[in-house]
Short mmCIF file of C-alpha atoms in Angstrom, two decimals:
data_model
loop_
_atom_site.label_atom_id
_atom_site.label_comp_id
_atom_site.label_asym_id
_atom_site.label_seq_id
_atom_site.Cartn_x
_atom_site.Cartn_y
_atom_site.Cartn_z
CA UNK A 238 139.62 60.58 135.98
CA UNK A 239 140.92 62.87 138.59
CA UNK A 240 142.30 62.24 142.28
CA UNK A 241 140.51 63.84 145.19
CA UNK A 242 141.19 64.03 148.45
CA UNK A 243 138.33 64.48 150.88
CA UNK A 244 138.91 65.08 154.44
CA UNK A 245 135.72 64.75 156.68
CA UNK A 246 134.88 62.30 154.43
CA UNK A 247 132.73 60.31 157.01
CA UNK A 248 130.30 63.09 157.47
CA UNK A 249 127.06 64.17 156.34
CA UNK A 250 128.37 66.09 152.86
CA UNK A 251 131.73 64.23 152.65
CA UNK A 252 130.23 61.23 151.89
CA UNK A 253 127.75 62.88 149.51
CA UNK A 254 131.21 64.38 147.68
CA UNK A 255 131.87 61.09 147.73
CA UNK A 256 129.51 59.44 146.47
CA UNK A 257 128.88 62.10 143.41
CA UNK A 258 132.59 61.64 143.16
CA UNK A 259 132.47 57.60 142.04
CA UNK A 260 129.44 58.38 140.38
CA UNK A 261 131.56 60.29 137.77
CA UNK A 262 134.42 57.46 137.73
CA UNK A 263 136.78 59.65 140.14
CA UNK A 264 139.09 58.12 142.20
CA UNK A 265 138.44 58.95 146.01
CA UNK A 266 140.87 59.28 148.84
CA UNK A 267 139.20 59.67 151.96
CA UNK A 268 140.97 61.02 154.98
CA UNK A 269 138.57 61.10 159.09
CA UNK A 270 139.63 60.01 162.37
CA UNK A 271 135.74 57.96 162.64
CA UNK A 272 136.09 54.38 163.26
CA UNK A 273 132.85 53.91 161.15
CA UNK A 274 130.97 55.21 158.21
CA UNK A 275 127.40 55.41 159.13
CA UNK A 276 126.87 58.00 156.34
CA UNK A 277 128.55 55.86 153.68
CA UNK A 278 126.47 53.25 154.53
CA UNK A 279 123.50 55.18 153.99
CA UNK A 280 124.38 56.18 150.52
CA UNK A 281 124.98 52.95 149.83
CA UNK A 282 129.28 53.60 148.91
CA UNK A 283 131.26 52.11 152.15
CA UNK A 284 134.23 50.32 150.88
CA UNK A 285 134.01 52.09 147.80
CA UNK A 286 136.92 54.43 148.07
CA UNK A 287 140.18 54.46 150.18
CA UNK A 288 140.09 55.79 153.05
CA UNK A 289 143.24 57.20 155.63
CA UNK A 290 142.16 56.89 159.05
CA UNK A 291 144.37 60.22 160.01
CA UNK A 292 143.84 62.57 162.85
CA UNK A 293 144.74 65.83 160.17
CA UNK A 294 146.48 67.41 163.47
CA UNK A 295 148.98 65.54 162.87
CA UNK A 296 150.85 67.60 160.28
CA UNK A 297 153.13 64.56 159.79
CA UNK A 298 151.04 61.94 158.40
CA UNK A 299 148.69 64.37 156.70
CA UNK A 300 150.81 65.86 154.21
CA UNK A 301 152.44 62.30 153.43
CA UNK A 302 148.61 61.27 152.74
CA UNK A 303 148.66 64.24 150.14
CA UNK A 304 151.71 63.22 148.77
CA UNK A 305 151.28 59.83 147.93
CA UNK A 306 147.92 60.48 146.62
CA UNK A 307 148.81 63.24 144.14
CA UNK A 308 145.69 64.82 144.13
CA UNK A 309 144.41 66.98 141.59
CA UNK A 310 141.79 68.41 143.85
CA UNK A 311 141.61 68.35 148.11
CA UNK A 312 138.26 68.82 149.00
CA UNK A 313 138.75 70.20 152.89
CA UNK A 314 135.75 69.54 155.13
CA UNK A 315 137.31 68.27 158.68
CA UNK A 316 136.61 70.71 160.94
CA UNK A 317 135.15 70.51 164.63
CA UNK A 318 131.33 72.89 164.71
CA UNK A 319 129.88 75.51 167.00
CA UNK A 320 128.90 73.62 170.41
CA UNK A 321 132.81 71.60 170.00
CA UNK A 322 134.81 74.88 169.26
CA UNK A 323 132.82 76.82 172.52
CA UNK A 324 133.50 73.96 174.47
CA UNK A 325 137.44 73.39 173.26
CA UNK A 326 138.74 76.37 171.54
CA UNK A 327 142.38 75.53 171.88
CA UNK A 328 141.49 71.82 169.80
CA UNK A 329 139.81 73.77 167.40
CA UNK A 330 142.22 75.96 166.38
CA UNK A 331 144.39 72.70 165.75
CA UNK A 332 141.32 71.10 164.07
CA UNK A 333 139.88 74.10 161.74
CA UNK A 334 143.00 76.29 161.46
CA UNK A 335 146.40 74.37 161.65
CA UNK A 336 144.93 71.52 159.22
CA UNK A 337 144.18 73.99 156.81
CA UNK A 338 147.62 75.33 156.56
CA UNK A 339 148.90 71.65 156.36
CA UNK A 340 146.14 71.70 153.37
CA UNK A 341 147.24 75.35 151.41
CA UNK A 342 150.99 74.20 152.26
CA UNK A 343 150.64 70.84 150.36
CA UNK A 344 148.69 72.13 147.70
CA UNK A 345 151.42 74.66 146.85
CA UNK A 346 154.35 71.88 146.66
CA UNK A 347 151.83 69.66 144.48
CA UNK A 348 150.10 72.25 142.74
CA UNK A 349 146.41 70.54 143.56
CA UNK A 350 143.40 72.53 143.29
CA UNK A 351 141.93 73.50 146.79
CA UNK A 352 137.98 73.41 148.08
CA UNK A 353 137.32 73.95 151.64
CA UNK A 354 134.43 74.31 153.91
CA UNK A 355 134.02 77.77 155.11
CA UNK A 356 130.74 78.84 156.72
CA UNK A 357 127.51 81.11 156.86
CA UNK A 358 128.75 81.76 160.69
CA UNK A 359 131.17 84.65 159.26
CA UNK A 360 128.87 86.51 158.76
CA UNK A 361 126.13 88.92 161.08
CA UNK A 362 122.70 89.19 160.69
CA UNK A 363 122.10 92.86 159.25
CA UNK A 364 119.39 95.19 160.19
CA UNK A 365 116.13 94.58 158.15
CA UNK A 366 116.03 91.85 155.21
CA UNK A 367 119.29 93.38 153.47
CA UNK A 368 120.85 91.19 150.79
CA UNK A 369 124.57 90.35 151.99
CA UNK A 370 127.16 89.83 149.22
CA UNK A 371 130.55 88.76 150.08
CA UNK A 372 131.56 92.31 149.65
CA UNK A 373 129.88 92.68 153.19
CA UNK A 374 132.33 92.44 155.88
CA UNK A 375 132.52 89.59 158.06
CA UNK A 376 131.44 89.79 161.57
CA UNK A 377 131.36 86.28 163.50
CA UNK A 378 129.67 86.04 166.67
CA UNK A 379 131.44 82.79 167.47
CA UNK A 380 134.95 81.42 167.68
CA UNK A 381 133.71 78.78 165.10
CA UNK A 382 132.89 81.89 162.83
CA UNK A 383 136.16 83.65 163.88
CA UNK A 384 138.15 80.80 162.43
CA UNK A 385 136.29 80.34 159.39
CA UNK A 386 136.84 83.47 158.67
CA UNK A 387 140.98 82.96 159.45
CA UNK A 388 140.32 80.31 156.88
CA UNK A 389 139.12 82.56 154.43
CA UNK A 390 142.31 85.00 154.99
CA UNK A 391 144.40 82.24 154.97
CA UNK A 392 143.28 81.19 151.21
CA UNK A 393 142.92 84.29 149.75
CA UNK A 394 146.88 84.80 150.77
CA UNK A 395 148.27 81.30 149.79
CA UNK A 396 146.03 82.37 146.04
CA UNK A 397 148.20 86.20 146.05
CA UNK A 398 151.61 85.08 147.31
CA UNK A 399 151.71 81.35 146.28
CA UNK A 400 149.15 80.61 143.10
CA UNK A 401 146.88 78.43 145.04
CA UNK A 402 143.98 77.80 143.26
CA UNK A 403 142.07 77.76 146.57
CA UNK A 404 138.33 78.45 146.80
CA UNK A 405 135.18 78.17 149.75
CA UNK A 406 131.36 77.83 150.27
CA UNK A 407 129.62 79.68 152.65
CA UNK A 408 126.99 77.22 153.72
CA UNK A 409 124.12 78.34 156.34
CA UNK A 410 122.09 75.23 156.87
CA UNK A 411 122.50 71.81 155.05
CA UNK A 412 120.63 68.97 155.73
CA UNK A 413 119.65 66.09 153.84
CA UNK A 414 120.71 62.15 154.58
CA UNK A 415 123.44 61.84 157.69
CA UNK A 416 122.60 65.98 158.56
CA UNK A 417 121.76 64.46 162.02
CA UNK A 418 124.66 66.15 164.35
CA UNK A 419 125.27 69.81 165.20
CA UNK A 420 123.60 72.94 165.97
CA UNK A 421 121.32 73.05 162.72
CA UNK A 422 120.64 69.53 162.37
CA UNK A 423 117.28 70.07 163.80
CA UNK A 424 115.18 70.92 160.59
CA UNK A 425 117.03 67.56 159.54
CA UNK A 426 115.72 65.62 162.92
CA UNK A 427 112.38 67.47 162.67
CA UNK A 428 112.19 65.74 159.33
CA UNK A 429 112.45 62.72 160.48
CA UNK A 430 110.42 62.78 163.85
CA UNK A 431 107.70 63.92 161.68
CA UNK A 432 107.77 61.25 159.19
CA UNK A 433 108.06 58.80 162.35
CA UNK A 434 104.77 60.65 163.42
CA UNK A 435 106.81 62.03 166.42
CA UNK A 436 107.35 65.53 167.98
CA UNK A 437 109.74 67.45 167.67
CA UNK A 438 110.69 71.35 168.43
CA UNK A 439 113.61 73.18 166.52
CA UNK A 440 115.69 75.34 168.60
CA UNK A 441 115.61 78.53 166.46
CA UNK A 442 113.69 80.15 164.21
CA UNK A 443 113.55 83.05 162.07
CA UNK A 444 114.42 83.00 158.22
CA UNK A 445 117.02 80.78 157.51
CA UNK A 446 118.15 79.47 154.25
CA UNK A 447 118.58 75.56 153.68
CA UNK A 448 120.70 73.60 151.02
CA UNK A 449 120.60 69.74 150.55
CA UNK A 450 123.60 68.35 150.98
CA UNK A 451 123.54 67.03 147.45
CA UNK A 452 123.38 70.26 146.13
CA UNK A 453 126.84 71.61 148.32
CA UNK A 454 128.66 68.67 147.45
CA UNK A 455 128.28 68.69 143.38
CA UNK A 456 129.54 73.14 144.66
CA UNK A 457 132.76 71.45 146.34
CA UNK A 458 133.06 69.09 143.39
CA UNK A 459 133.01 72.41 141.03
CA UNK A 460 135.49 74.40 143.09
CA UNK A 461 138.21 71.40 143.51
CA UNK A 462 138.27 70.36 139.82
CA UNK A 463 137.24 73.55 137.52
CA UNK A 464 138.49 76.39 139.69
CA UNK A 465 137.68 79.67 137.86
CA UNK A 466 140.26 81.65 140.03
CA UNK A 467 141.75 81.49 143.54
CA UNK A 468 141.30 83.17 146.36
CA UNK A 469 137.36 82.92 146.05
CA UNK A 470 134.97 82.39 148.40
CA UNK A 471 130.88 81.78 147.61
CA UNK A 472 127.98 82.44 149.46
CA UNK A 473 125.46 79.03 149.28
CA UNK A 474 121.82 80.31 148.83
CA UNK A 475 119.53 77.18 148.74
CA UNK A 476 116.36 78.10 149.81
CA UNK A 477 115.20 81.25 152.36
CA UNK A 478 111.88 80.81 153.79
CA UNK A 479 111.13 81.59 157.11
CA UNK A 480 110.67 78.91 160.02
CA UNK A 481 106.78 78.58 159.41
CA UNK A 482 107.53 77.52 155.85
CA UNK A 483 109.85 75.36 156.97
CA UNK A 484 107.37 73.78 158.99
CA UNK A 485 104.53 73.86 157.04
CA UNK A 486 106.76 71.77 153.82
CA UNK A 487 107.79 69.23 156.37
CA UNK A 488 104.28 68.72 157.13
CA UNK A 489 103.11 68.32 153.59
CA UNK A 490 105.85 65.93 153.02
CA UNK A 491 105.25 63.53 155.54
CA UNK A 492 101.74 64.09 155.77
CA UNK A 493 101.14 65.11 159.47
CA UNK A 494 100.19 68.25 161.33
CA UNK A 495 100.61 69.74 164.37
CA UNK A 496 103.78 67.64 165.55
CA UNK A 497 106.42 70.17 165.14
CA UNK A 498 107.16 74.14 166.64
CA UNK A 499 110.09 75.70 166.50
CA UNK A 500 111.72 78.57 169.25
CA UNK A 501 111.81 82.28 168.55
CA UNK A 502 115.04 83.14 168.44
CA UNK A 503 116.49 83.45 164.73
CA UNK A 504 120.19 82.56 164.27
CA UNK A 505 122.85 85.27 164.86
CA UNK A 506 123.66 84.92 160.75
CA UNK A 507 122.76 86.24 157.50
CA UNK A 508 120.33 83.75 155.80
CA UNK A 509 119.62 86.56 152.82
CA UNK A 510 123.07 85.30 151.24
CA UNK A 511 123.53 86.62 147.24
CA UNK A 512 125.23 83.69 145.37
CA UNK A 513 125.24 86.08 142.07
CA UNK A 514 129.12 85.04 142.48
CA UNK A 515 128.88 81.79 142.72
CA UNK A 516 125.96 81.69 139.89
CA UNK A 517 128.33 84.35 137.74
CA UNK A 518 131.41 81.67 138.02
CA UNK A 519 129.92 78.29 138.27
CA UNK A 520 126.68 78.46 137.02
CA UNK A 521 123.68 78.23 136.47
CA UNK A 522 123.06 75.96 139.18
CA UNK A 523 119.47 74.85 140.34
CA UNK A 524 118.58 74.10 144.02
CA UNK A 525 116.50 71.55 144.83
CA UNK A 526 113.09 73.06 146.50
CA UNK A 527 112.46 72.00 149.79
CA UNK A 528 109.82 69.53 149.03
CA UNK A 529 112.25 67.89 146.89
CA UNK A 530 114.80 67.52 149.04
CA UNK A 531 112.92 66.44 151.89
CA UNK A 532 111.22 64.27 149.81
CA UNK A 533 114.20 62.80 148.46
CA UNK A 534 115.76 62.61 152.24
CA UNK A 535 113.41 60.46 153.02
CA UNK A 536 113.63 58.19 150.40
CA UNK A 537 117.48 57.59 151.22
CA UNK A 538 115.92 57.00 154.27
CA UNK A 539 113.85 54.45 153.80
CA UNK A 540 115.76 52.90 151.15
CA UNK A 541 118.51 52.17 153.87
CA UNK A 542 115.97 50.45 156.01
CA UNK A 543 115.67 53.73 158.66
CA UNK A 544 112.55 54.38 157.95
CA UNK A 545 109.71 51.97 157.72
#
């Protein structure tokens, strides 16, 4: 049994960690400034771990957390997104930056294994349908991107200097149960307005590539407990299809037609992400197809009494 730290718990893949987490008999420290668990309620595991209710700002109280819970792995996931970071760049720094130094600094005195949340938003969208690698330089278009990609520096120094084993994902979409706030949450709320027989448009299109949020948490899981290196970080691949597809899965899912469009602006990112790296070190690792993971969304769903 190993301890794991999970900051962020309360949201959409935290609580999946989580849940995967218990389901292998680890003990799980959760660590979020939310007042509730919706999301842990949903997977059906609220009250099943401990959880810190720490705002990871404060630098104090976090790395006491750390240090009386002797973790083996910190899973790293608190972080404010796109629209929060545009709106308040000064809290985000303190949100997505400073916390992860409290994180890399801890992890050196206690020598845990590190897993953190980077992001998809590092990178640009090339010319044409180029493959990018994570030999591609970064190029954010956002100050969400911009400090994801400070995150990345950060751990790749703490692995040279210090011996942190400290390791990321580079998600581009997730969705899946509790996917229901941020910028890219709409192929998760088209989902659902579909299977409620309801419209819906999604505010981008384009090719994009989609991973259930199953599927990134048993990732984290891999990087925070069998760490094949430091310094690492992984492009997610999931699925690429282009919007229509999308579309046109959702449909056959839920049965419906004709309820859902989406705009025609593609996201400024890279969705033709290589995970050969991530496949070469942690692998082979299957994806759940997009019918399947819809499908199984909205079973958690309606097994949780959301859907009828």
């Amino acid at each position: 049994m190993a301890n794991v730290v999970v900051t962020g718990i309360a949201g959409c893949i935290g609580s999946w960690i989580a849940r995967h987490l218990l389901e292998e008999g680890h003990r799980v420290i959760g660590i979020d400034v939310a007042q509730d668990l919706p999301n842990a309620r949903l997977l059906g595991i609220q009250g099943d771990f401990e959880l810190h209710r720490i705002d990871v700002t404060d630098s104090e109280a976090f790395s006491a957390t750390l240090r009386d819970a002797q973790p083996d792995g910190i899973i790293h996931l608190a972080s404010l997104l796109m629209p929060k970071c545009k709106e308040n760049p000064m809290l985000c720094v303190d949100v997505n930056v400073k916390s992860f130094m409290t994180v890399l600094e801890s992890a050196r005195e206690l020598g845990s294994n590190v897993a953190y949340a980077s992001s998809a938003w590092v990178l640009n969208a090339p010319e044409g349908d180029r493959m990018v690698t994570e030999a591609d330089p970064t190029d954010p278009q956002s100050l969400y991107g911009v400090f994801k990609m400070v995150n990345e520096g950060m751990s790749q120094t703490y692995a040279r200097d210090f011996g942190v084993k400290s390791n990321g994902l580079r998600p581009y979409i997730v969705y899946g149960p509790g996917r229901e706030v941020g910028l890219t949450a709409d192929i998760n709320l088209a989902l659902l307005a579909a299977s409620r027989g309801q419209p819906y448009r999604i505010g981008f299109g384009g090719t994009v590539a989609l991973h259930h949020a199953s599927d990134v948490a048993k990732l984290f899981i891999k990087l925070a407990l069998s760490p094949v290196a430091g310094g690492k970080v992984y492009n997610v691949r999931g699925t690429v299809e282009p919007m229509a597809e999308v579309v046109n899965t959702i449909e056959r899912v839920t049965g419906t037609s004709g309820l859902l469009e989406a705009a025609d602006n593609s996201l400024p990112i890279a969705a033709n992400l290589s995970d050969a790296a991530l496949q070469k070190d942690y692998g082979p690792f299957d994806y759940l197809s997009l019918e399947e993971g819809f499908g199984q969304t909205l079973g958690v769903y309606r097994q949780a009494g959301v859907l009828e």
